[in-house]
Coordinates of C-alpha atoms in Angstrom, one line a residue:
M301 CA 0.5 -8.4 55.0
V302 CA 3.6 -9.4 57.2
L303 CA 3.3 -12.8 58.9
V304 CA 5.8 -12.9 62.0
V305 CA 6.7 -16.4 63.1
D306 CA 8.8 -16.7 66.3
D307 CA 8.7 -19.1 69.3
E308 CA 9.6 -16.0 71.5
P309 CA 6.6 -14.0 72.3
G310 CA 8.7 -10.8 73.2
V311 CA 10.4 -10.9 69.6
R312 CA 7.0 -11.4 67.9
E313 CA 5.5 -8.4 69.8
L314 CA 8.6 -6.3 69.1
A315 CA 8.4 -7.0 65.5
R316 CA 4.7 -6.3 65.3
R317 CA 5.0 -2.9 67.0
I318 CA 7.8 -2.0 64.8
L319 CA 6.1 -2.9 61.7
E320 CA 2.7 -1.7 62.6
S321 CA 4.1 1.6 63.6
S322 CA 5.4 1.9 59.9
G323 CA 2.2 1.0 58.3
Y324 CA 2.4 -2.7 57.6
G325 CA -0.3 -5.1 58.5
V326 CA 0.9 -8.0 60.9
L327 CA -0.1 -11.4 61.9
E328 CA 1.7 -13.4 64.4
A329 CA 2.3 -17.2 64.8
G330 CA 4.3 -18.9 67.5
D331 CA 5.7 -21.8 65.6
G332 CA 5.5 -23.3 61.9
Q333 CA 2.3 -25.1 62.3
Q334 CA 0.4 -22.1 63.5
A335 CA 2.0 -20.0 60.6
L336 CA 0.7 -22.6 58.0
D337 CA -2.8 -22.3 59.4
V338 CA -2.8 -18.6 59.3
F339 CA -1.3 -18.7 55.7
A340 CA -4.1 -21.3 54.6
S341 CA -6.8 -18.9 55.8
N342 CA -7.8 -16.3 53.0
V343 CA -5.4 -13.7 54.4
R344 CA -2.9 -12.3 51.8
V345 CA 0.5 -13.0 53.3
D346 CA 3.1 -11.2 51.0
F347 CA 6.0 -11.1 53.5
L348 CA 7.2 -13.8 55.9
M349 CA 9.5 -12.9 58.9
A350 CA 10.7 -16.2 60.4
D351 CA 12.8 -17.2 63.2
L352 CA 15.1 -20.0 61.8
D353 CA 15.4 -22.1 64.9
M354 CA 12.0 -23.0 66.1
P355 CA 10.8 -26.2 67.6
V356 CA 8.4 -28.1 65.5
M357 CA 9.4 -26.6 62.0
R358 CA 12.5 -24.5 61.2
G359 CA 12.0 -21.2 59.4
E360 CA 13.5 -22.5 56.1
E361 CA 11.0 -25.5 56.0
L362 CA 8.2 -23.1 56.5
A363 CA 9.2 -20.8 53.9
A364 CA 9.7 -23.6 51.5
R365 CA 6.1 -25.0 52.2
M366 CA 4.5 -21.6 51.9
R367 CA 6.5 -20.8 48.6
I368 CA 4.8 -24.0 47.1
L369 CA 1.6 -21.9 47.0
R370 CA 3.1 -18.3 46.7
P371 CA 6.4 -18.4 45.1
E372 CA 6.8 -14.5 45.1
L373 CA 6.6 -14.6 48.9
R374 CA 9.3 -12.5 50.4
V375 CA 11.2 -13.9 53.3
L376 CA 13.2 -12.5 56.1
Y377 CA 14.9 -15.0 58.3
V378 CA 15.8 -14.0 61.8
T379 CA 18.5 -15.7 63.6
A380 CA 21.2 -15.5 66.4
H381 CA 23.4 -17.9 64.7
S382 CA 24.1 -16.2 61.4
G383 CA 27.8 -17.1 61.2
A384 CA 27.1 -20.8 61.1
L385 CA 24.1 -20.2 58.8
F386 CA 26.4 -18.4 56.2
R387 CA 28.8 -21.2 56.2
E388 CA 26.0 -23.8 55.5
R389 CA 24.1 -21.7 53.1
P390 CA 26.4 -18.7 51.4
E391 CA 23.7 -18.0 48.8
L392 CA 20.4 -16.5 49.1
L393 CA 17.4 -17.1 47.0
D394 CA 15.7 -14.0 45.4
G395 CA 13.4 -12.5 47.7
E396 CA 15.3 -13.9 51.0
A397 CA 17.3 -12.0 53.6
F398 CA 18.7 -12.6 56.9
L399 CA 18.6 -10.4 59.9
D400 CA 20.7 -10.9 63.0
K401 CA 19.2 -11.2 66.5
P402 CA 18.8 -9.2 68.4
F403 CA 17.8 -6.7 65.8
T404 CA 17.3 -2.9 66.0
V405 CA 14.2 -0.8 64.9
A406 CA 16.2 0.5 62.1
G407 CA 17.8 -2.8 61.0
L408 CA 14.2 -4.5 60.8
L409 CA 12.7 -1.6 58.9
E410 CA 15.7 -1.4 56.5
A411 CA 15.6 -5.4 55.9
V412 CA 12.1 -5.1 55.1
S413 CA 12.7 -2.1 52.7
L414 CA 15.4 -4.1 51.0
L415 CA 13.1 -7.0 50.3
N416 CA 10.5 -4.7 48.8
R417 CA 13.0 -3.1 46.4
P418 CA 13.4 -4.2 42.7
R419 CA 15.3 -7.2 41.9
R420 CA 18.3 -5.8 40.6
T421 CA 18.9 -3.9 44.0
R422 CA 18.7 -7.1 45.8
R423 CA 21.2 -8.6 43.5
H424 CA 23.4 -5.8 43.8
W425 CA 23.1 -6.3 47.8
R426 CA 24.2 -9.9 47.4
A427 CA 27.1 -9.0 45.1
C428 CA 28.4 -6.3 47.6
G429 CA 28.9 -9.0 50.2
A430 CA 27.2 -7.0 53.0
R431 CA 24.7 -8.6 55.5
L432 CA 21.9 -7.2 57.4
S433 CA 23.9 -7.0 60.7
G434 CA 24.6 -3.5 60.7
K435 CA 27.1 -3.3 57.6
S436 CA 26.0 -1.3 54.6
C437 CA 27.1 -0.8 51.0
R438 CA 26.5 1.7 48.6
D439 CA 23.9 1.0 45.8
D440 CA 25.1 2.6 42.6
S441 CA 22.2 1.6 40.4
P442 CA 21.1 4.8 38.7
D443 CA 17.4 4.9 40.0
L444 CA 18.7 4.7 43.6
S445 CA 22.2 6.3 43.6
G446 CA 24.0 7.3 46.5
R447 CA 21.4 5.5 48.8
S448 CA 22.8 3.3 51.5
V449 CA 21.3 -0.3 51.1
L450 CA 21.3 -2.3 54.3

């Protein structure tokens, strides 16, 4: 189950439509507190897609609170300010990625796919220095050789 959290209803709806059309179950929340309420219900949220710049609670704070209860939670941060963000925080935790706004259908689906791949692929991703903004790098790991990782 994917929990999409963004204070912009249009962004939430677009993400929901894209993810549902690809077979994902989706829940929505308009801010961090609503997201915590959804998360606290007995719904199994495995994946968080959160806007970084929301009123009430930033996406990073939301993810940190949710990971207290579910450390394996995968997180996709969505932001229109990735340049500044990467200067502040050049390293990603395992199970995290960033996606630039506005995002494309392909960009969102590839970001979700990336986070669902085995750890060594995500490590390779970070090592290649590419970001989820339309750039790609080749994954040379034996089990996925030749596939483009975005």
